[in-house]
Coordinates of C-alpha atoms and ligand atoms in Angstrom, one line a residue:
M5 CA -14.7 -2.4 116.5
T6 CA -16.8 0.7 115.8
Q7 CA -20.4 0.5 117.0
I8 CA -22.9 0.7 114.2
F9 CA -26.1 2.7 114.7
S10 CA -29.1 3.1 112.5
R11 CA -30.1 6.6 111.3
I12 CA -33.2 7.9 109.5
S13 CA -32.1 9.0 106.0
G14 CA -35.5 9.8 104.6
T15 CA -39.1 10.1 105.5
G16 CA -42.4 10.0 103.6
R17 CA -46.2 9.9 104.0
C18 CA -49.3 9.1 102.0
L19 CA -52.8 10.2 102.8
P20 CA -56.0 9.4 100.8
E21 CA -57.4 12.3 98.9
R22 CA -60.9 12.2 100.6
I23 CA -61.1 14.3 103.7
L24 CA -64.0 13.7 106.1
T25 CA -64.7 16.8 108.4
N26 CA -66.3 16.8 111.8
R27 CA -69.2 18.7 110.2
E28 CA -69.8 15.9 107.8
L29 CA -69.7 13.4 110.7
E30 CA -72.5 15.3 112.3
K31 CA -74.7 14.0 109.5
I32 CA -73.6 10.4 110.0
V33 CA -73.7 10.0 113.8
D34 CA -75.1 11.9 116.8
T35 CA -72.1 14.1 117.4
T36 CA -71.0 17.7 117.1
D37 CA -67.9 19.4 115.8
E38 CA -67.5 21.1 119.2
W39 CA -67.6 17.8 121.1
I40 CA -65.0 16.2 118.8
R41 CA -62.6 19.1 119.0
A42 CA -63.0 19.6 122.7
R43 CA -62.7 15.9 123.7
T44 CA -60.1 14.7 121.1
G45 CA -58.5 17.7 119.2
I46 CA -59.5 16.2 115.9
E47 CA -60.9 18.4 113.1
R48 CA -60.8 16.2 110.0
R49 CA -59.4 12.9 108.9
H50 CA -58.6 11.2 105.5
I51 CA -60.5 8.2 104.3
A52 CA -59.3 5.7 101.8
A53 CA -61.2 5.3 98.5
D54 CA -63.2 2.1 98.0
D55 CA -60.4 0.5 95.9
Q56 CA -57.5 1.9 98.0
T57 CA -55.7 -0.5 100.4
T58 CA -53.2 -0.3 103.1
A59 CA -50.5 -1.5 100.6
D60 CA -51.4 1.4 98.3
L61 CA -50.8 3.9 101.1
A62 CA -47.7 2.1 102.3
E63 CA -46.3 2.2 98.7
G64 CA -46.9 5.9 98.4
A65 CA -45.2 6.6 101.7
A66 CA -42.3 4.2 101.0
R67 CA -41.6 5.8 97.6
Q68 CA -41.5 9.3 99.1
A69 CA -39.1 8.1 101.9
M70 CA -36.8 6.5 99.4
E71 CA -36.7 9.6 97.3
A72 CA -36.0 11.8 100.3
A73 CA -33.1 9.4 101.3
G74 CA -31.8 9.2 97.7
V75 CA -32.1 5.4 97.9
A76 CA -33.3 3.3 95.0
P77 CA -35.8 0.4 95.7
S78 CA -33.1 -2.0 94.6
E79 CA -30.9 -0.9 97.5
I80 CA -33.5 -1.9 100.1
D81 CA -32.7 -5.1 101.9
F82 CA -35.1 -5.2 104.9
L83 CA -38.8 -4.3 105.0
V84 CA -41.1 -4.1 107.9
V85 CA -44.6 -2.7 108.1
G86 CA -46.6 -2.0 111.3
T87 CA -50.3 -2.5 110.5
T88 CA -53.5 -3.9 112.0
T89 CA -55.4 -3.5 108.7
P90 CA -53.4 -5.6 106.2
D91 CA -54.9 -6.0 102.7
V92 CA -55.1 -9.8 103.1
V93 CA -54.0 -12.3 105.8
F94 CA -51.1 -13.2 103.6
P95 CA -49.0 -12.4 101.7
N96 CA -48.1 -9.8 104.4
V97 CA -48.0 -6.1 103.4
G98 CA -44.2 -6.2 103.2
C99 CA -44.3 -8.9 100.6
L100 CA -47.0 -7.1 98.7
L101 CA -44.7 -4.0 98.6
Q102 CA -41.7 -6.0 97.4
E103 CA -43.8 -7.1 94.4
R104 CA -44.9 -3.5 93.7
L105 CA -41.4 -2.1 94.1
G106 CA -39.8 -4.8 91.9
I107 CA -37.5 -6.0 94.7
G108 CA -37.2 -9.1 96.8
G109 CA -34.9 -11.8 98.2
F110 CA -34.8 -10.4 101.7
A111 CA -36.9 -10.4 104.9
A112 CA -40.3 -8.6 104.5
F113 CA -43.0 -8.8 107.1
S114 CA -45.7 -7.0 109.1
V115 CA -45.8 -6.4 112.8
E116 CA -49.2 -6.5 114.4
A117 CA -49.0 -4.2 117.5
A118 CA -51.9 -1.8 116.9
C119 CA -51.0 1.8 117.4
S120 CA -47.5 0.9 118.6
G121 CA -46.8 -1.0 115.3
F122 CA -44.4 1.6 113.8
I123 CA -42.3 1.9 117.0
Y124 CA -42.1 -2.0 117.2
A125 CA -41.1 -2.1 113.5
L126 CA -38.5 0.7 114.0
S127 CA -37.1 -1.1 117.0
I128 CA -36.7 -4.4 115.0
A129 CA -35.2 -2.7 111.9
D130 CA -32.8 -0.8 114.2
R131 CA -31.5 -4.1 115.6
F132 CA -30.9 -5.6 112.2
I133 CA -29.0 -2.6 111.0
A134 CA -27.0 -2.2 114.2
G135 CA -26.2 -5.9 114.0
G136 CA -24.9 -5.6 110.5
Q137 CA -27.6 -7.8 109.0
A138 CA -29.3 -5.1 107.0
K139 CA -28.0 -2.0 105.2
R140 CA -31.1 -0.2 104.1
A141 CA -34.4 -0.8 105.8
L142 CA -37.8 0.5 104.9
V143 CA -39.9 0.9 108.0
I144 CA -43.5 1.7 107.5
G145 CA -46.7 2.3 109.6
A146 CA -49.8 2.0 107.4
E147 CA -53.5 1.7 108.1
T148 CA -57.0 1.8 106.6
L149 CA -58.9 1.9 109.9
S150 CA -62.0 3.2 108.1
R151 CA -62.5 -0.4 107.0
I152 CA -62.9 -1.6 110.6
T153 CA -64.7 1.4 112.0
D154 CA -68.4 1.1 112.9
W155 CA -69.8 4.2 111.2
T156 CA -72.9 4.0 113.4
D157 CA -70.9 4.1 116.7
R158 CA -70.2 7.7 117.7
S159 CA -67.7 6.7 120.3
T160 CA -65.2 5.4 117.7
A161 CA -66.4 6.8 114.3
V162 CA -65.2 10.3 115.1
I163 CA -61.7 9.2 116.0
F164 CA -60.0 7.1 113.3
G165 CA -58.5 7.9 109.9
D166 CA -56.4 6.3 107.2
G167 CA -52.8 7.0 106.1
A168 CA -49.2 5.7 105.9
G169 CA -45.8 7.0 107.0
A170 CA -42.4 5.6 106.2
V171 CA -38.7 6.0 107.0
V172 CA -35.5 4.6 105.4
L173 CA -33.0 3.5 108.0
E174 CA -29.3 3.3 107.1
P175 CA -26.1 2.5 109.1
S176 CA -24.1 5.2 110.7
T177 CA -21.2 5.6 113.0
E178 CA -23.1 8.1 115.1
A179 CA -26.6 7.6 116.6
G180 CA -29.2 7.7 115.1
I181 CA -31.6 5.7 117.0
I182 CA -30.2 6.0 120.5
S183 CA -32.6 3.6 122.3
T184 CA -36.0 2.0 121.9
H185 CA -38.3 0.7 124.6
L186 CA -41.2 -1.6 124.1
G187 CA -43.9 -3.0 126.3
A188 CA -47.2 -4.8 126.3
D189 CA -49.9 -6.1 128.7
G190 CA -52.5 -8.5 127.4
H191 CA -54.6 -8.2 130.5
Y192 CA -56.2 -5.2 129.0
K193 CA -57.4 -7.1 126.0
D194 CA -61.1 -6.2 126.7
L195 CA -60.6 -2.4 126.7
L196 CA -59.6 -2.0 123.0
Y197 CA -60.1 -4.8 120.4
H198 CA -61.4 -6.0 117.1
P199 CA -63.1 -9.3 117.7
Y200 CA -62.9 -10.9 114.3
G201 CA -59.9 -12.8 112.9
T202 CA -59.5 -16.0 111.0
S203 CA -59.0 -18.6 113.8
R204 CA -61.7 -17.8 116.3
R205 CA -65.0 -19.1 115.1
Q206 CA -68.0 -16.8 115.4
Q207 CA -70.2 -17.9 118.3
P208 CA -74.0 -18.0 118.0
D209 CA -74.3 -15.4 120.8
D210 CA -71.7 -13.0 119.4
V211 CA -73.3 -9.6 119.0
E212 CA -70.3 -7.6 118.2
G213 CA -69.6 -6.6 114.6
P214 CA -66.2 -6.7 112.8
F215 CA -65.2 -3.3 114.1
I216 CA -62.9 -1.6 116.6
H217 CA -64.5 -1.7 120.1
M218 CA -63.1 0.7 122.6
K219 CA -63.9 1.6 126.2
G220 CA -62.4 5.1 125.5
N221 CA -62.5 6.5 129.0
E222 CA -60.7 3.5 130.6
V223 CA -58.2 3.4 127.7
F224 CA -57.5 7.1 128.3
K225 CA -56.5 6.5 131.9
V226 CA -54.2 3.6 131.3
A227 CA -52.7 5.4 128.2
V228 CA -51.7 8.4 130.3
K229 CA -50.1 6.4 133.1
T230 CA -48.3 4.0 130.7
L231 CA -47.0 6.8 128.5
E232 CA -45.7 8.6 131.7
G233 CA -43.9 5.3 132.5
I234 CA -42.3 4.8 129.1
V235 CA -41.1 8.4 128.8
D236 CA -39.6 8.3 132.3
E237 CA -37.9 5.0 131.3
T238 CA -36.5 6.5 128.1
M239 CA -35.2 9.6 129.8
S240 CA -33.6 7.7 132.7
A241 CA -32.1 5.1 130.5
N242 CA -30.3 7.9 128.7
D243 CA -29.5 10.1 131.7
L244 CA -31.6 12.9 130.2
E245 CA -33.0 15.8 132.2
R246 CA -36.6 17.1 131.8
G247 CA -36.6 19.7 129.0
S248 CA -33.7 18.2 127.1
I249 CA -35.8 16.8 124.2
D250 CA -36.1 19.1 121.1
W251 CA -39.3 17.5 119.7
L252 CA -41.9 15.1 121.1
I253 CA -43.5 13.1 118.3
P254 CA -46.4 11.3 119.9
H255 CA -49.0 8.9 118.8
Q256 CA -51.9 11.0 117.8
A257 CA -54.8 9.6 119.7
N258 CA -56.1 12.4 121.9
L259 CA -54.8 16.0 122.4
R260 CA -55.4 15.7 126.2
I261 CA -53.2 12.6 126.4
I262 CA -50.5 14.4 124.4
Q263 CA -50.7 17.5 126.6
L264 CA -50.2 15.3 129.8
T265 CA -47.2 13.5 128.3
A266 CA -45.6 16.8 127.3
K267 CA -46.1 18.2 130.8
R268 CA -44.4 15.1 132.2
L269 CA -41.4 15.8 130.0
G270 CA -41.4 19.5 130.9
M271 CA -42.0 20.5 127.3
S272 CA -44.2 23.3 126.0
M273 CA -46.8 22.4 123.3
E274 CA -44.7 24.4 120.8
K275 CA -42.2 21.5 120.9
V276 CA -44.8 18.8 120.2
I277 CA -45.7 17.7 116.7
L278 CA -49.4 17.6 116.4
T279 CA -51.2 16.2 113.3
L280 CA -54.3 14.7 114.9
Q281 CA -56.3 17.8 114.0
D282 CA -55.8 16.9 110.3
H283 CA -55.2 13.1 110.4
G284 CA -57.3 11.8 113.3
N285 CA -55.9 8.7 115.0
T286 CA -54.3 6.6 112.2
S287 CA -52.9 3.9 114.6
A288 CA -49.5 2.7 113.4
A289 CA -49.3 5.4 110.8
S290 CA -49.6 8.3 113.1
V291 CA -46.0 8.7 114.4
P292 CA -44.2 8.3 111.1
M293 CA -46.6 10.7 109.4
A294 CA -46.1 13.3 112.2
L295 CA -42.4 12.9 111.8
D296 CA -42.6 13.4 108.1
V297 CA -44.8 16.5 108.4
A298 CA -42.2 18.0 110.8
V299 CA -39.2 17.1 108.7
R300 CA -40.8 18.5 105.5
D301 CA -42.0 21.8 107.1
G302 CA -38.5 22.4 108.5
R303 CA -39.3 22.1 112.3
V304 CA -37.3 18.9 112.8
R305 CA -33.7 19.5 111.7
R306 CA -30.6 17.3 111.5
G307 CA -29.1 17.0 115.0
D308 CA -32.4 17.5 116.9
L309 CA -33.2 15.1 119.7
L310 CA -36.6 13.4 119.1
L311 CA -38.8 11.3 121.4
L312 CA -41.3 9.2 119.6
E313 CA -43.9 7.3 121.6
A314 CA -47.1 5.3 121.1
F315 CA -49.7 3.4 123.0
G316 CA -52.5 1.1 121.6
G317 CA -54.6 -2.0 121.6
G318 CA -53.2 -5.0 123.4
F319 CA -52.2 -3.0 125.2
T320 CA -48.9 -2.3 123.5
W321 CA -46.6 0.7 123.9
G322 CA -43.2 1.9 122.9
S323 CA -40.8 4.8 122.5
A324 CA -37.7 5.7 120.5
L325 CA -35.1 8.3 121.4
I326 CA -33.5 9.6 118.1
R327 CA -30.8 12.0 117.2
Y328 CA -32.2 13.0 113.8
Ligands
UT7_14 O1 -55.0 4.9 119.8 C1 -55.1 3.9 120.7 C2 -55.4 4.3 122.1 N1 -56.6 5.0 122.2 C3 -56.7 6.1 123.0 O2 -55.8 6.5 123.6 C4 -58.1 6.7 123.1 C5 -58.3 7.1 124.6 N2 -59.6 7.6 124.8 C6 -60.1 8.8 124.4 O3 -59.4 9.5 123.6 C7 -61.4 9.4 124.9 O4 -61.8 8.5 126.0 C8 -62.5 9.4 123.9 C9 -62.2 10.6 122.9 C10 -62.6 8.2 123.1 C11 -63.8 9.7 124.5 O5 -63.7 10.9 125.3 P1 -64.2 10.9 126.8 O6 -64.1 12.3 127.3 O7 -63.5 9.9 127.6 O8 -65.8 10.6 126.7 P2 -66.6 9.4 127.4 O9 -66.4 8.2 126.7 O10 -66.4 9.5 128.9 O11 -68.1 10.0 127.2 C12 -68.5 11.3 127.7 C13 -69.9 11.6 127.2 C14 -70.9 10.4 127.2 O12 -72.1 11.0 127.5 P3 -72.8 11.0 128.9 O13 -72.8 9.6 129.3 O14 -71.8 11.8 129.8 O15 -74.1 11.6 128.7 C15 -70.8 9.9 125.8 O16 -72.0 9.2 125.5 O17 -69.7 11.9 125.8 C16 -70.6 11.1 125.0 N3 -70.0 10.9 123.7 C17 -70.2 11.7 122.6 N4 -70.9 12.9 122.5 C18 -70.9 13.4 121.3 C19 -69.2 9.9 123.3 N5 -68.8 10.0 122.1 C20 -69.4 11.1 121.6 C21 -69.4 11.8 120.4 N6 -70.1 13.0 120.3 N7 -68.7 11.4 119.3

């Protein structure tokens, strides 16, 4: 029996219109454009309008990806969204999208794995296509992190942004998605978290607000080590030599982290897709948006070997090796 792979047949992205520059942030918190550029690489980010939700951005990205793939909404039969900022607790963002796209009757759900959400979602959809249980999957990473950012905290306010990226996956006799690798370690739960949910009751001595809390410096160190591990795992699982990847498409958290990962892979920065200067850190949306940017500007071409990777709260992490 011929092995079935999944392949990316179309990509899309959606960014809110409003752009918030580092200079504007100088008026909001005690920071400088120079510090933000030097320590993160970020220059600007997009912020959702007051009435714009994660599902709005996800819908924009999904419609673009379907158009690029030449696939009608009615042909989609699997829908998974990586997000930590869903519109509501339920229905999940996938179900909200089904209603908007006028489709339904198949599995639609969200995956909550912070910045690794898209890689987790991609890995799940890949298995359903490779197993013959889905024919055309929409895989999305979408976030409105501005809603859970403390705009008085300079250590996080300068980092995050909003947006969504999407891909359509279809079956193919050739890879496609060659391998995916996922991991997590809950022991790091206190380094990067959002303390509010629906189940845990607020305690009288709780002083933390409903925002992202991050011990940035400590997260940085674990992120670098973990990403080294996951890229090594991906390369050795596929018998690849350093330098054999055409494009690194990393999670866009910090330029210095990305540079260290590229060095580990023996790749020059010309072969790394960078969007953090324009998008900031958009969590689960960052990798699919970076992929879409590089596909649309012609850098990523059919046949290229891509390495996607992400690391985020949990901690969670993941990678995907893809023949585009
Ligand atoms: O996406 C999920 C995973 N997240 C990550 O991978 C993020 C990883 N962490 C990072 O990217 C970096 O740690 C940050 C960008 C968050 C922070 O950069 P850093 O170089 O680690 O800075 P730091 O937290 O060690 O702070 C250094 C100094 C401190 O001042 P003192 O104590 O040296 O006087 C901070 O108070 O920089 C100060 N600082 C700022 N100064 C100006 C912190 N934030 C700012 C700011 N503007 N926005």
